[in-house]
mmCIF file of C-alpha atoms in Angstrom:
data_model
loop_
_atom_site.group_PDB
_atom_site.id
_atom_site.type_symbol
_atom_site.label_atom_id
_atom_site.label_comp_id
_atom_site.label_asym_id
_atom_site.label_seq_id
_atom_site.Cartn_x
_atom_site.Cartn_y
_atom_site.Cartn_z
ATOM 1 C CA MET A 70 93.390 267.861 40.598
ATOM 2 C CA ILE A 71 92.640 269.790 43.789
ATOM 3 C CA LYS A 72 95.266 272.250 44.997
ATOM 4 C CA GLU A 73 96.244 272.126 48.670
ATOM 5 C CA ARG A 74 98.578 274.441 50.543
ATOM 6 C CA VAL A 75 99.931 274.743 54.091
ATOM 7 C CA GLY A 76 100.199 278.152 55.709
ATOM 8 C CA ILE A 77 99.966 280.258 58.864
ATOM 9 C CA VAL A 78 96.893 282.229 59.963
ATOM 10 C CA LEU A 79 97.663 285.967 59.899
ATOM 11 C CA SER A 80 94.218 287.301 60.828
ATOM 12 C CA ASP A 81 91.139 285.843 62.504
ATOM 13 C CA LYS A 82 89.160 289.057 62.994
ATOM 14 C CA MET A 83 86.472 288.327 60.370
ATOM 15 C CA ASP A 84 83.552 285.947 60.890
ATOM 16 C CA LYS A 85 84.076 282.629 59.054
ATOM 17 C CA THR A 86 87.061 284.052 57.154
ATOM 18 C CA ARG A 87 90.789 283.760 57.809
ATOM 19 C CA VAL A 88 93.788 285.346 56.113
ATOM 20 C CA VAL A 89 96.468 282.678 55.584
ATOM 21 C CA ARG A 90 100.051 283.305 54.423
ATOM 22 C CA VAL A 91 101.568 280.549 52.288
ATOM 23 C CA GLU A 92 105.332 280.532 51.776
ATOM 24 C CA ARG A 93 107.193 278.712 49.000
ATOM 25 C CA THR A 94 110.742 278.782 47.626
ATOM 26 C CA VAL A 95 111.498 279.513 43.976
ATOM 27 C CA ARG A 96 114.742 279.803 42.056
ATOM 28 C CA HIS A 97 115.201 282.961 40.018
ATOM 29 C CA PRO A 98 115.230 282.008 36.305
ATOM 30 C CA ARG A 99 118.309 284.036 35.400
ATOM 31 C CA TYR A 100 120.342 284.531 38.594
ATOM 32 C CA ARG A 101 119.569 281.139 40.189
ATOM 33 C CA LYS A 102 119.114 282.674 43.624
ATOM 34 C CA THR A 103 116.591 280.917 45.877
ATOM 35 C CA MET A 104 113.826 283.324 46.872
ATOM 36 C CA ARG A 105 111.008 283.016 49.388
ATOM 37 C CA ILE A 106 107.656 283.911 47.830
ATOM 38 C CA ARG A 107 104.839 284.759 50.246
ATOM 39 C CA LYS A 108 101.210 285.018 49.232
ATOM 40 C CA LYS A 109 98.076 285.752 51.260
ATOM 41 C CA PHE A 110 94.859 283.800 50.726
ATOM 42 C CA TYR A 111 91.379 284.511 52.078
ATOM 43 C CA VAL A 112 90.091 281.206 53.457
ATOM 44 C CA HIS A 113 86.569 280.112 54.433
ATOM 45 C CA ASP A 114 86.474 278.711 57.994
ATOM 46 C CA GLU A 115 82.876 277.636 58.639
ATOM 47 C CA GLY A 116 83.248 276.826 62.327
ATOM 48 C CA ASN A 117 85.737 279.595 63.265
ATOM 49 C CA ILE A 118 88.066 276.850 64.561
ATOM 50 C CA SER A 119 91.449 278.282 63.551
ATOM 51 C CA LYS A 120 93.173 280.993 65.566
ATOM 52 C CA LEU A 121 95.951 283.518 64.965
ATOM 53 C CA GLY A 122 99.394 281.943 64.458
ATOM 54 C CA GLN A 123 98.197 278.375 63.861
ATOM 55 C CA SER A 124 99.447 276.273 60.977
ATOM 56 C CA VAL A 125 96.579 275.159 58.707
ATOM 57 C CA LYS A 126 95.952 273.180 55.521
ATOM 58 C CA ILE A 127 93.761 274.856 52.896
ATOM 59 C CA GLN A 128 92.132 273.598 49.705
ATOM 60 C CA GLU A 129 90.997 275.357 46.533
ATOM 61 C CA VAL A 130 87.209 275.512 45.939
ATOM 62 C CA ARG A 131 84.740 277.375 43.729
ATOM 63 C CA PRO A 132 84.503 281.136 44.322
ATOM 64 C CA LEU A 133 82.632 281.752 47.576
ATOM 65 C CA SER A 134 82.825 285.559 47.508
ATOM 66 C CA ARG A 135 84.801 288.336 45.828
ATOM 67 C CA LEU A 136 88.067 287.271 47.485
ATOM 68 C CA LYS A 137 87.502 283.777 48.937
ATOM 69 C CA ARG A 138 88.473 280.838 46.738
ATOM 70 C CA TRP A 139 89.940 278.546 49.443
ATOM 71 C CA LYS A 140 88.500 276.602 52.375
ATOM 72 C CA LEU A 141 90.030 275.302 55.579
ATOM 73 C CA VAL A 142 90.699 271.549 55.586
ATOM 74 C CA GLU A 143 92.403 271.051 58.966
ATOM 75 C CA VAL A 144 94.331 272.750 61.721
ATOM 76 C CA ILE A 145 97.820 271.216 61.792
ATOM 77 C CA SER A 146 99.311 272.805 64.940
ATOM 78 C CA LYS A 147 97.699 274.555 67.870
#
């Protein structure tokens, strides 16, 4: 099963690499409070098509470098 996430591009300063923030909600196991968990992923963007602030869909792939384990599937909003 291939993992896919939707997030927002935080940085587009690197060549063919984007930093994407993915946000999800989780309930605390003991206190039952709903928390927002944010995580940053380094994403491979071969054509440099995504820009800062855009919403994108990413997909898990084999390790491409020391930090990159995700690739860009599509740009959702421009």
